[in-house]
Amino acid sequence: MFKKIFSFKLLPLVLALLPLQLSAQGDMSDVEIIPHQLTDNLYFLEGQGGNIGVSIGDDGVFLIDDQFAPLSGRILDAVASITSEPVRFVFNTHYHGDHVGGNANMADAGAIIFAHENVRDRLSADYTRDNMMMSAEQRRSLPVVTFPESMNFHLNGHDIHVFHLGPGHTDGDSFVYFTDANIIHTGDVFRTNAYPRVDTNANGSFYGIVAAYEALVDISNADTRFLPGHGVLSSQADVQSQLNMFHTISNRVKNAIAQGMSLEQILDAGLTEEYDDRWGDPTGMLTAIYSELLRM
Ligand SMILES: [Zn+2]
């Protein structure tokens, strides 16, 4: 019986598909969505992928990012554990899959999706690459309201100022500033678990990230709380301390280039030695700094 169904003709196909399905489902099935309270009506959700900001109140739930599609049910359950209001608005901080993966499910749940205009452009281009037709699900996952520079939401008693600062992590990064609560969701431009990630396929820029950190320090104060795309809730001093490190590393790369060192030599020179235990592999960042400096 088993042999008949499980014919050898199908075996290679089954074996080829099996690892994909196991890794896609297996990785996510253990993920727990944990709510953390920030103020009386602001929360963030931790799961797998970018930290999700949550504003609750009479105007409905406003989510910042939505992680991966397989987690949407658990994300909505976590929201339902803190409020009975529906998710009405989703804001995407940038186009990466660990921040927008749940878009179609959130749209199905009734949410309107907002993002910088380059987020919609990049997702559309990804979906239609190689002359592919966009699926109905992909169409539903696209932001329906986009903006070029900044926009404001007035929701749940909050003034929420959303702004774009030019290319950094990607070319469609947004910062979501709850001005009265003094909390900024930074997307992946600011993160606390790794060196900056520069998505060069999406016109990202290390020096754009540096400029964004400077702007974040400028508009904030000692009481501001920063919710990073990845990592832990942070302060202005944490942003400033990373910024100091970026300036140090940038100056070292400049000096190395002035001495005629190649990228390979720079990667081998231990320029970030004292920081690597804390921040991990510097290769991507150093490569971005090097290539941007050569273009300046
Ligand atoms: Zn990202």
PDB file of C-alpha atoms and ligand atoms in Angstrom:
ATOM      1  CA  MET A   1       0.000   0.000   0.000  1.00  0.00           C
ATOM      2  CA  PHE A   2       2.629   2.514   1.098  1.00  0.00           C
ATOM      3  CA  LYS A   3       4.866   1.506  -1.786  1.00  0.00           C
ATOM      4  CA  LYS A   4       2.079   2.016  -4.282  1.00  0.00           C
ATOM      5  CA  ILE A   5       1.277   5.552  -3.193  1.00  0.00           C
ATOM      6  CA  PHE A   6       4.835   6.523  -2.540  1.00  0.00           C
ATOM      7  CA  SER A   7       5.976   5.654  -6.047  1.00  0.00           C
ATOM      8  CA  PHE A   8       9.609   6.058  -6.932  1.00  0.00           C
ATOM      9  CA  LYS A   9       8.643   8.472  -9.651  1.00  0.00           C
ATOM     10  CA  LEU A  10       7.470  10.923  -7.024  1.00  0.00           C
ATOM     11  CA  LEU A  11      10.292  10.301  -4.608  1.00  0.00           C
ATOM     12  CA  PRO A  12      12.759  12.891  -5.945  1.00  0.00           C
ATOM     13  CA  LEU A  13      10.036  15.547  -5.957  1.00  0.00           C
ATOM     14  CA  VAL A  14       8.925  14.713  -2.424  1.00  0.00           C
ATOM     15  CA  LEU A  15      12.500  14.735  -1.176  1.00  0.00           C
ATOM     16  CA  ALA A  16      13.155  18.041  -2.906  1.00  0.00           C
ATOM     17  CA  LEU A  17      10.099  19.719  -1.391  1.00  0.00           C
ATOM     18  CA  LEU A  18      10.416  18.246   2.076  1.00  0.00           C
ATOM     19  CA  PRO A  19      13.326  20.334   3.405  1.00  0.00           C
ATOM     20  CA  LEU A  20      11.746  23.559   2.126  1.00  0.00           C
ATOM     21  CA  GLN A  21       8.462  22.869   3.848  1.00  0.00           C
ATOM     22  CA  LEU A  22      10.101  21.702   7.037  1.00  0.00           C
ATOM     23  CA  SER A  23      12.320  24.748   7.284  1.00  0.00           C
ATOM     24  CA  ALA A  24       9.546  27.210   6.438  1.00  0.00           C
ATOM     25  CA  GLN A  25       7.044  25.697   8.879  1.00  0.00           C
ATOM     26  CA  GLY A  26       9.443  24.248  11.445  1.00  0.00           C
ATOM     27  CA  ASP A  27      11.248  27.508  12.056  1.00  0.00           C
ATOM     28  CA  MET A  28       8.064  29.420  12.793  1.00  0.00           C
ATOM     29  CA  SER A  29       5.997  26.874  14.706  1.00  0.00           C
ATOM     30  CA  ASP A  30       7.971  27.512  17.913  1.00  0.00           C
ATOM     31  CA  VAL A  31       7.723  31.287  17.701  1.00  0.00           C
ATOM     32  CA  GLU A  32       5.858  32.958  20.546  1.00  0.00           C
ATOM     33  CA  ILE A  33       4.567  36.502  20.170  1.00  0.00           C
ATOM     34  CA  ILE A  34       5.272  38.352  23.418  1.00  0.00           C
ATOM     35  CA  PRO A  35       3.600  41.724  24.134  1.00  0.00           C
ATOM     36  CA  HIS A  36       5.538  44.372  26.089  1.00  0.00           C
ATOM     37  CA  GLN A  37       3.805  47.479  27.432  1.00  0.00           C
ATOM     38  CA  LEU A  38       5.404  50.906  26.804  1.00  0.00           C
ATOM     39  CA  THR A  39       2.664  53.311  27.971  1.00  0.00           C
ATOM     40  CA  ASP A  40      -1.033  52.971  28.831  1.00  0.00           C
ATOM     41  CA  ASN A  41      -1.890  52.491  25.137  1.00  0.00           C
ATOM     42  CA  LEU A  42       1.414  51.706  23.410  1.00  0.00           C
ATOM     43  CA  TYR A  43       2.991  48.275  23.224  1.00  0.00           C
ATOM     44  CA  PHE A  44       5.462  46.333  21.194  1.00  0.00           C
ATOM     45  CA  LEU A  45       5.355  42.693  20.159  1.00  0.00           C
ATOM     46  CA  GLU A  46       8.403  40.503  20.060  1.00  0.00           C
ATOM     47  CA  GLY A  47       8.356  37.389  17.888  1.00  0.00           C
ATOM     48  CA  GLN A  48      10.504  36.487  14.924  1.00  0.00           C
ATOM     49  CA  GLY A  49      11.476  39.356  12.629  1.00  0.00           C
ATOM     50  CA  GLY A  50      11.190  43.061  13.287  1.00  0.00           C
ATOM     51  CA  ASN A  51       9.771  44.390  16.557  1.00  0.00           C
ATOM     52  CA  ILE A  52       6.104  45.317  16.026  1.00  0.00           C
ATOM     53  CA  GLY A  53       4.856  48.632  17.448  1.00  0.00           C
ATOM     54  CA  VAL A  54       1.221  48.653  18.615  1.00  0.00           C
ATOM     55  CA  SER A  55      -0.991  51.667  19.368  1.00  0.00           C
ATOM     56  CA  ILE A  56      -4.382  50.775  20.802  1.00  0.00           C
ATOM     57  CA  GLY A  57      -7.502  52.865  21.453  1.00  0.00           C
ATOM     58  CA  ASP A  58     -10.931  53.918  20.191  1.00  0.00           C
ATOM     59  CA  ASP A  59      -9.645  54.656  16.671  1.00  0.00           C
ATOM     60  CA  GLY A  60      -8.527  51.065  16.221  1.00  0.00           C
ATOM     61  CA  VAL A  61      -5.198  49.304  16.350  1.00  0.00           C
ATOM     62  CA  PHE A  62      -2.221  50.814  14.516  1.00  0.00           C
ATOM     63  CA  LEU A  63       0.596  48.297  13.893  1.00  0.00           C
ATOM     64  CA  ILE A  64       4.145  49.125  12.863  1.00  0.00           C
ATOM     65  CA  ASP A  65       5.393  46.164  10.763  1.00  0.00           C
ATOM     66  CA  ASP A  66       3.948  42.643  10.772  1.00  0.00           C
ATOM     67  CA  GLN A  67       6.831  40.094  10.666  1.00  0.00           C
ATOM     68  CA  PHE A  68       6.139  36.884   8.672  1.00  0.00           C
ATOM     69  CA  ALA A  69       2.898  35.543   7.166  1.00  0.00           C
ATOM     70  CA  PRO A  70       2.859  32.285   9.211  1.00  0.00           C
ATOM     71  CA  LEU A  71       2.839  34.421  12.394  1.00  0.00           C
ATOM     72  CA  SER A  72      -0.158  36.618  11.484  1.00  0.00           C
ATOM     73  CA  GLY A  73      -2.649  34.524  13.447  1.00  0.00           C
ATOM     74  CA  ARG A  74      -0.460  34.621  16.551  1.00  0.00           C
ATOM     75  CA  ILE A  75       0.171  38.361  16.100  1.00  0.00           C
ATOM     76  CA  LEU A  76      -3.586  39.020  15.886  1.00  0.00           C
ATOM     77  CA  ASP A  77      -4.104  36.806  18.965  1.00  0.00           C
ATOM     78  CA  ALA A  78      -1.469  38.820  20.850  1.00  0.00           C
ATOM     79  CA  VAL A  79      -3.224  42.058  19.842  1.00  0.00           C
ATOM     80  CA  ALA A  80      -6.558  40.566  20.933  1.00  0.00           C
ATOM     81  CA  SER A  81      -5.024  39.798  24.333  1.00  0.00           C
ATOM     82  CA  ILE A  82      -4.514  43.545  24.930  1.00  0.00           C
ATOM     83  CA  THR A  83      -7.515  45.111  23.152  1.00  0.00           C
ATOM     84  CA  SER A  84     -10.845  44.180  21.583  1.00  0.00           C
ATOM     85  CA  GLU A  85     -10.423  46.808  18.817  1.00  0.00           C
ATOM     86  CA  PRO A  86      -9.627  45.608  15.266  1.00  0.00           C
ATOM     87  CA  VAL A  87      -6.332  46.216  13.442  1.00  0.00           C
ATOM     88  CA  ARG A  88      -7.199  49.135  11.143  1.00  0.00           C
ATOM     89  CA  PHE A  89      -3.776  50.480  10.129  1.00  0.00           C
ATOM     90  CA  VAL A  90      -0.435  48.827   9.382  1.00  0.00           C
ATOM     91  CA  PHE A  91       2.662  50.890   8.738  1.00  0.00           C
ATOM     92  CA  ASN A  92       5.699  49.254   7.020  1.00  0.00           C
ATOM     93  CA  THR A  93       9.056  50.730   8.107  1.00  0.00           C
ATOM     94  CA  HIS A  94      10.723  49.252   4.971  1.00  0.00           C
ATOM     95  CA  TYR A  95      10.245  46.481   2.411  1.00  0.00           C
ATOM     96  CA  HIS A  96      12.156  43.573   3.997  1.00  0.00           C
ATOM     97  CA  GLY A  97      10.216  40.319   4.351  1.00  0.00           C
ATOM     98  CA  ASP A  98      10.652  40.084   8.127  1.00  0.00           C
ATOM     99  CA  HIS A  99       8.712  43.387   8.434  1.00  0.00           C
ATOM    100  CA  VAL A 100       6.062  43.129   5.698  1.00  0.00           C
ATOM    101  CA  GLY A 101       5.492  39.363   5.463  1.00  0.00           C
ATOM    102  CA  GLY A 102       2.098  39.543   7.157  1.00  0.00           C
ATOM    103  CA  ASN A 103       0.737  42.371   4.966  1.00  0.00           C
ATOM    104  CA  ALA A 104      -1.734  40.323   2.904  1.00  0.00           C
ATOM    105  CA  ASN A 105      -3.128  38.668   6.052  1.00  0.00           C
ATOM    106  CA  MET A 106      -3.485  42.051   7.773  1.00  0.00           C
ATOM    107  CA  ALA A 107      -5.218  43.480   4.692  1.00  0.00           C
ATOM    108  CA  ASP A 108      -7.569  40.483   4.791  1.00  0.00           C
ATOM    109  CA  ALA A 109      -8.233  41.293   8.455  1.00  0.00           C
ATOM    110  CA  GLY A 110      -9.340  44.778   7.357  1.00  0.00           C
ATOM    111  CA  ALA A 111      -6.176  46.876   7.751  1.00  0.00           C
ATOM    112  CA  ILE A 112      -5.028  49.657   5.428  1.00  0.00           C
ATOM    113  CA  ILE A 113      -1.301  49.467   4.747  1.00  0.00           C
ATOM    114  CA  PHE A 114       0.924  52.564   4.673  1.00  0.00           C
ATOM    115  CA  ALA A 115       4.605  52.977   3.717  1.00  0.00           C
ATOM    116  CA  HIS A 116       7.163  55.157   2.025  1.00  0.00           C
ATOM    117  CA  GLU A 117       6.617  55.123  -1.749  1.00  0.00           C
ATOM    118  CA  ASN A 118       9.840  53.151  -2.391  1.00  0.00           C
ATOM    119  CA  VAL A 119       8.501  50.274  -0.271  1.00  0.00           C
ATOM    120  CA  ARG A 120       5.590  49.811  -2.660  1.00  0.00           C
ATOM    121  CA  ASP A 121       7.898  50.178  -5.677  1.00  0.00           C
ATOM    122  CA  ARG A 122      10.395  47.599  -4.369  1.00  0.00           C
ATOM    123  CA  LEU A 123       7.755  45.045  -3.410  1.00  0.00           C
ATOM    124  CA  SER A 124       6.055  45.469  -6.810  1.00  0.00           C
ATOM    125  CA  ALA A 125       9.383  45.039  -8.604  1.00  0.00           C
ATOM    126  CA  ASP A 126      10.187  41.909  -6.556  1.00  0.00           C
ATOM    127  CA  TYR A 127       6.809  40.364  -7.345  1.00  0.00           C
ATOM    128  CA  THR A 128       6.959  41.051 -11.080  1.00  0.00           C
ATOM    129  CA  ARG A 129      10.631  40.148 -11.602  1.00  0.00           C
ATOM    130  CA  ASP A 130      11.209  37.801 -14.562  1.00  0.00           C
ATOM    131  CA  ASN A 131       7.908  38.967 -16.098  1.00  0.00           C
ATOM    132  CA  MET A 132       5.919  37.226 -13.393  1.00  0.00           C
ATOM    133  CA  MET A 133       2.299  38.248 -12.924  1.00  0.00           C
ATOM    134  CA  MET A 134       1.541  39.551  -9.463  1.00  0.00           C
ATOM    135  CA  SER A 135      -0.656  37.110  -7.529  1.00  0.00           C
ATOM    136  CA  ALA A 136      -3.830  38.285  -5.807  1.00  0.00           C
ATOM    137  CA  GLU A 137      -2.093  37.761  -2.460  1.00  0.00           C
ATOM    138  CA  GLN A 138       0.901  39.840  -3.516  1.00  0.00           C
ATOM    139  CA  ARG A 139      -1.404  42.607  -4.712  1.00  0.00           C
ATOM    140  CA  ARG A 140      -3.172  42.612  -1.346  1.00  0.00           C
ATOM    141  CA  SER A 141       0.171  42.868   0.443  1.00  0.00           C
ATOM    142  CA  LEU A 142       1.157  46.161  -1.245  1.00  0.00           C
ATOM    143  CA  PRO A 143       0.850  49.412   0.717  1.00  0.00           C
ATOM    144  CA  VAL A 144      -2.215  51.317  -0.503  1.00  0.00           C
ATOM    145  CA  VAL A 145      -1.183  54.715   0.905  1.00  0.00           C
ATOM    146  CA  THR A 146       2.370  55.958   0.263  1.00  0.00           C
ATOM    147  CA  PHE A 147       4.249  59.191   0.912  1.00  0.00           C
ATOM    148  CA  PRO A 148       7.549  60.757  -0.251  1.00  0.00           C
ATOM    149  CA  GLU A 149       8.910  62.685   2.777  1.00  0.00           C
ATOM    150  CA  SER A 150       6.691  62.615   5.837  1.00  0.00           C
ATOM    151  CA  MET A 151       3.123  62.120   7.018  1.00  0.00           C
ATOM    152  CA  ASN A 152       1.178  62.402  10.262  1.00  0.00           C
ATOM    153  CA  PHE A 153      -1.353  60.133  11.920  1.00  0.00           C
ATOM    154  CA  HIS A 154      -3.691  61.416  14.611  1.00  0.00           C
ATOM    155  CA  LEU A 155      -4.870  58.280  16.305  1.00  0.00           C
ATOM    156  CA  ASN A 156      -5.797  57.015  19.741  1.00  0.00           C
ATOM    157  CA  GLY A 157      -4.910  60.385  21.276  1.00  0.00           C
ATOM    158  CA  HIS A 158      -1.420  60.365  19.728  1.00  0.00           C
ATOM    159  CA  ASP A 159       0.227  62.669  17.229  1.00  0.00           C
ATOM    160  CA  ILE A 160       2.364  60.266  15.214  1.00  0.00           C
ATOM    161  CA  HIS A 161       4.957  61.873  12.969  1.00  0.00           C
ATOM    162  CA  VAL A 162       6.321  59.535  10.294  1.00  0.00           C
ATOM    163  CA  PHE A 163       9.370  60.634   8.341  1.00  0.00           C
ATOM    164  CA  HIS A 164      11.873  59.425   5.773  1.00  0.00           C
ATOM    165  CA  LEU A 165      15.506  60.580   5.884  1.00  0.00           C
ATOM    166  CA  GLY A 166      16.851  59.372   2.541  1.00  0.00           C
ATOM    167  CA  PRO A 167      18.669  56.099   1.851  1.00  0.00           C
ATOM    168  CA  GLY A 168      20.051  54.267   4.908  1.00  0.00           C
ATOM    169  CA  HIS A 169      19.249  50.626   5.619  1.00  0.00           C
ATOM    170  CA  THR A 170      17.214  50.744   2.344  1.00  0.00           C
ATOM    171  CA  ASP A 171      15.905  53.630   0.249  1.00  0.00           C
ATOM    172  CA  GLY A 172      12.426  53.348   1.751  1.00  0.00           C
ATOM    173  CA  ASP A 173      13.110  53.612   5.492  1.00  0.00           C
ATOM    174  CA  SER A 174      10.633  55.326   7.790  1.00  0.00           C
ATOM    175  CA  PHE A 175      10.819  56.443  11.411  1.00  0.00           C
ATOM    176  CA  VAL A 176       7.594  56.483  13.409  1.00  0.00           C
ATOM    177  CA  TYR A 177       7.681  59.099  16.166  1.00  0.00           C
ATOM    178  CA  PHE A 178       4.997  59.112  18.853  1.00  0.00           C
ATOM    179  CA  THR A 179       5.787  62.698  19.803  1.00  0.00           C
ATOM    180  CA  ASP A 180       3.728  62.951  23.007  1.00  0.00           C
ATOM    181  CA  ALA A 181       4.846  59.530  24.271  1.00  0.00           C
ATOM    182  CA  ASN A 182       8.423  60.374  23.188  1.00  0.00           C
ATOM    183  CA  ILE A 183       8.941  56.973  21.568  1.00  0.00           C
ATOM    184  CA  ILE A 184      10.452  56.384  18.114  1.00  0.00           C
ATOM    185  CA  HIS A 185      10.154  53.136  16.160  1.00  0.00           C
ATOM    186  CA  THR A 186      13.279  53.244  14.004  1.00  0.00           C
ATOM    187  CA  GLY A 187      12.767  50.298  11.673  1.00  0.00           C
ATOM    188  CA  ASP A 188      16.103  48.619  10.896  1.00  0.00           C
ATOM    189  CA  VAL A 189      18.152  51.808  10.524  1.00  0.00           C
ATOM    190  CA  PHE A 190      18.850  51.654  14.268  1.00  0.00           C
ATOM    191  CA  ARG A 191      19.405  48.189  15.713  1.00  0.00           C
ATOM    192  CA  THR A 192      21.061  46.878  18.842  1.00  0.00           C
ATOM    193  CA  ASN A 193      22.050  43.344  17.882  1.00  0.00           C
ATOM    194  CA  ALA A 194      24.498  43.848  14.993  1.00  0.00           C
ATOM    195  CA  TYR A 195      26.535  46.356  13.032  1.00  0.00           C
ATOM    196  CA  PRO A 196      24.459  48.397  10.555  1.00  0.00           C
ATOM    197  CA  ARG A 197      23.073  46.405   7.635  1.00  0.00           C
ATOM    198  CA  VAL A 198      23.300  48.282   4.360  1.00  0.00           C
ATOM    199  CA  ASP A 199      21.010  46.802   1.705  1.00  0.00           C
ATOM    200  CA  THR A 200      23.017  47.825  -1.350  1.00  0.00           C
ATOM    201  CA  ASN A 201      20.433  46.178  -3.655  1.00  0.00           C
ATOM    202  CA  ALA A 202      17.960  48.760  -2.362  1.00  0.00           C
ATOM    203  CA  ASN A 203      20.315  51.785  -2.564  1.00  0.00           C
ATOM    204  CA  GLY A 204      21.160  51.563   1.143  1.00  0.00           C
ATOM    205  CA  SER A 205      23.989  53.747   2.457  1.00  0.00           C
ATOM    206  CA  PHE A 206      26.232  53.525   5.524  1.00  0.00           C
ATOM    207  CA  TYR A 207      26.670  57.301   5.545  1.00  0.00           C
ATOM    208  CA  GLY A 208      22.912  57.642   5.179  1.00  0.00           C
ATOM    209  CA  ILE A 209      22.580  55.563   8.364  1.00  0.00           C
ATOM    210  CA  VAL A 210      25.139  57.821  10.094  1.00  0.00           C
ATOM    211  CA  ALA A 211      23.158  60.922   9.016  1.00  0.00           C
ATOM    212  CA  ALA A 212      19.950  59.313  10.310  1.00  0.00           C
ATOM    213  CA  TYR A 213      21.533  58.590  13.721  1.00  0.00           C
ATOM    214  CA  GLU A 214      22.617  62.252  13.880  1.00  0.00           C
ATOM    215  CA  ALA A 215      19.063  63.352  13.079  1.00  0.00           C
ATOM    216  CA  LEU A 216      17.656  60.961  15.703  1.00  0.00           C
ATOM    217  CA  VAL A 217      19.982  62.401  18.359  1.00  0.00           C
ATOM    218  CA  ASP A 218      18.978  65.938  17.281  1.00  0.00           C
ATOM    219  CA  ILE A 219      15.219  65.449  17.577  1.00  0.00           C
ATOM    220  CA  SER A 220      15.305  63.363  20.775  1.00  0.00           C
ATOM    221  CA  ASN A 221      16.162  63.999  24.420  1.00  0.00           C
ATOM    222  CA  ALA A 222      17.423  62.031  27.400  1.00  0.00           C
ATOM    223  CA  ASP A 223      13.926  60.595  28.034  1.00  0.00           C
ATOM    224  CA  THR A 224      13.235  59.425  24.461  1.00  0.00           C
ATOM    225  CA  ARG A 225      12.807  55.687  24.039  1.00  0.00           C
ATOM    226  CA  PHE A 226      13.945  54.090  20.789  1.00  0.00           C
ATOM    227  CA  LEU A 227      12.294  50.868  19.619  1.00  0.00           C
ATOM    228  CA  PRO A 228      14.746  49.306  17.156  1.00  0.00           C
ATOM    229  CA  GLY A 229      13.820  47.067  14.232  1.00  0.00           C
ATOM    230  CA  HIS A 230      15.872  44.352  15.918  1.00  0.00           C
ATOM    231  CA  GLY A 231      17.092  44.375  19.494  1.00  0.00           C
ATOM    232  CA  VAL A 232      16.125  46.033  22.740  1.00  0.00           C
ATOM    233  CA  LEU A 233      14.455  49.281  23.785  1.00  0.00           C
ATOM    234  CA  SER A 234      17.172  51.955  23.891  1.00  0.00           C
ATOM    235  CA  SER A 235      17.957  55.542  24.867  1.00  0.00           C
ATOM    236  CA  GLN A 236      19.440  58.601  23.152  1.00  0.00           C
ATOM    237  CA  ALA A 237      22.755  57.718  24.856  1.00  0.00           C
ATOM    238  CA  ASP A 238      22.668  54.292  23.155  1.00  0.00           C
ATOM    239  CA  VAL A 239      22.142  55.917  19.744  1.00  0.00           C
ATOM    240  CA  GLN A 240      24.943  58.398  20.458  1.00  0.00           C
ATOM    241  CA  SER A 241      27.314  55.667  21.582  1.00  0.00           C
ATOM    242  CA  GLN A 242      26.799  53.682  18.344  1.00  0.00           C
ATOM    243  CA  LEU A 243      27.235  56.919  16.398  1.00  0.00           C
ATOM    244  CA  ASN A 244      30.603  57.515  18.099  1.00  0.00           C
ATOM    245  CA  MET A 245      31.658  53.995  17.112  1.00  0.00           C
ATOM    246  CA  PHE A 246      30.620  54.625  13.472  1.00  0.00           C
ATOM    247  CA  HIS A 247      32.742  57.809  13.367  1.00  0.00           C
ATOM    248  CA  THR A 248      35.743  55.954  14.818  1.00  0.00           C
ATOM    249  CA  ILE A 249      35.422  53.068  12.353  1.00  0.00           C
ATOM    250  CA  SER A 250      34.784  55.406   9.417  1.00  0.00           C
ATOM    251  CA  ASN A 251      37.937  57.404  10.232  1.00  0.00           C
ATOM    252  CA  ARG A 252      39.982  54.214  10.428  1.00  0.00           C
ATOM    253  CA  VAL A 253      38.742  53.090   7.006  1.00  0.00           C
ATOM    254  CA  LYS A 254      39.497  56.563   5.580  1.00  0.00           C
ATOM    255  CA  ASN A 255      43.070  56.362   6.909  1.00  0.00           C
ATOM    256  CA  ALA A 256      43.489  52.846   5.554  1.00  0.00           C
ATOM    257  CA  ILE A 257      42.345  53.960   2.092  1.00  0.00           C
ATOM    258  CA  ALA A 258      44.716  56.944   2.284  1.00  0.00           C
ATOM    259  CA  GLN A 259      47.534  54.450   2.961  1.00  0.00           C
ATOM    260  CA  GLY A 260      46.567  52.622  -0.222  1.00  0.00           C
ATOM    261  CA  MET A 261      45.019  49.560   1.425  1.00  0.00           C
ATOM    262  CA  SER A 262      42.672  47.368  -0.618  1.00  0.00           C
ATOM    263  CA  LEU A 263      39.305  46.185   0.655  1.00  0.00           C
ATOM    264  CA  GLU A 264      40.800  42.766   1.342  1.00  0.00           C
ATOM    265  CA  GLN A 265      43.563  44.299   3.433  1.00  0.00           C
ATOM    266  CA  ILE A 266      41.064  46.480   5.278  1.00  0.00           C
ATOM    267  CA  LEU A 267      38.919  43.452   6.117  1.00  0.00           C
ATOM    268  CA  ASP A 268      42.045  41.703   7.466  1.00  0.00           C
ATOM    269  CA  ALA A 269      43.391  44.691   9.413  1.00  0.00           C
ATOM    270  CA  GLY A 270      41.287  44.283  12.565  1.00  0.00           C
ATOM    271  CA  LEU A 271      39.952  47.853  12.333  1.00  0.00           C
ATOM    272  CA  THR A 272      36.897  46.990  14.445  1.00  0.00           C
ATOM    273  CA  GLU A 273      38.611  44.527  16.783  1.00  0.00           C
ATOM    274  CA  GLU A 274      37.485  46.033  20.088  1.00  0.00           C
ATOM    275  CA  TYR A 275      33.837  46.172  18.912  1.00  0.00           C
ATOM    276  CA  ASP A 276      33.401  42.790  17.226  1.00  0.00           C
ATOM    277  CA  ASP A 277      32.612  40.800  20.393  1.00  0.00           C
ATOM    278  CA  ARG A 278      29.590  43.014  20.942  1.00  0.00           C
ATOM    279  CA  TRP A 279      28.487  43.667  17.337  1.00  0.00           C
ATOM    280  CA  GLY A 280      29.531  40.597  15.354  1.00  0.00           C
ATOM    281  CA  ASP A 281      30.865  40.316  11.823  1.00  0.00           C
ATOM    282  CA  PRO A 282      31.891  43.745  10.414  1.00  0.00           C
ATOM    283  CA  THR A 283      32.408  42.554   6.812  1.00  0.00           C
ATOM    284  CA  GLY A 284      29.180  43.975   5.333  1.00  0.00           C
ATOM    285  CA  MET A 285      29.585  47.310   7.078  1.00  0.00           C
ATOM    286  CA  LEU A 286      33.275  47.708   6.187  1.00  0.00           C
ATOM    287  CA  THR A 287      32.560  46.810   2.571  1.00  0.00           C
ATOM    288  CA  ALA A 288      29.812  49.453   2.434  1.00  0.00           C
ATOM    289  CA  ILE A 289      32.040  52.118   4.040  1.00  0.00           C
ATOM    290  CA  TYR A 290      34.898  51.301   1.672  1.00  0.00           C
ATOM    291  CA  SER A 291      32.830  51.438  -1.500  1.00  0.00           C
ATOM    292  CA  GLU A 292      31.007  54.618  -0.445  1.00  0.00           C
ATOM    293  CA  LEU A 293      34.275  56.377   0.428  1.00  0.00           C
ATOM    294  CA  LEU A 294      35.726  55.451  -2.973  1.00  0.00           C
ATOM    295  CA  ARG A 295      32.705  57.053  -4.659  1.00  0.00           C
ATOM    296  CA  MET A 296      32.957  60.299  -2.644  1.00  0.00           C
TER     297      MET A 296
HETATM  298 ZN    ZN B   1      15.547  45.212   7.234  1.00  0.00          ZN
END
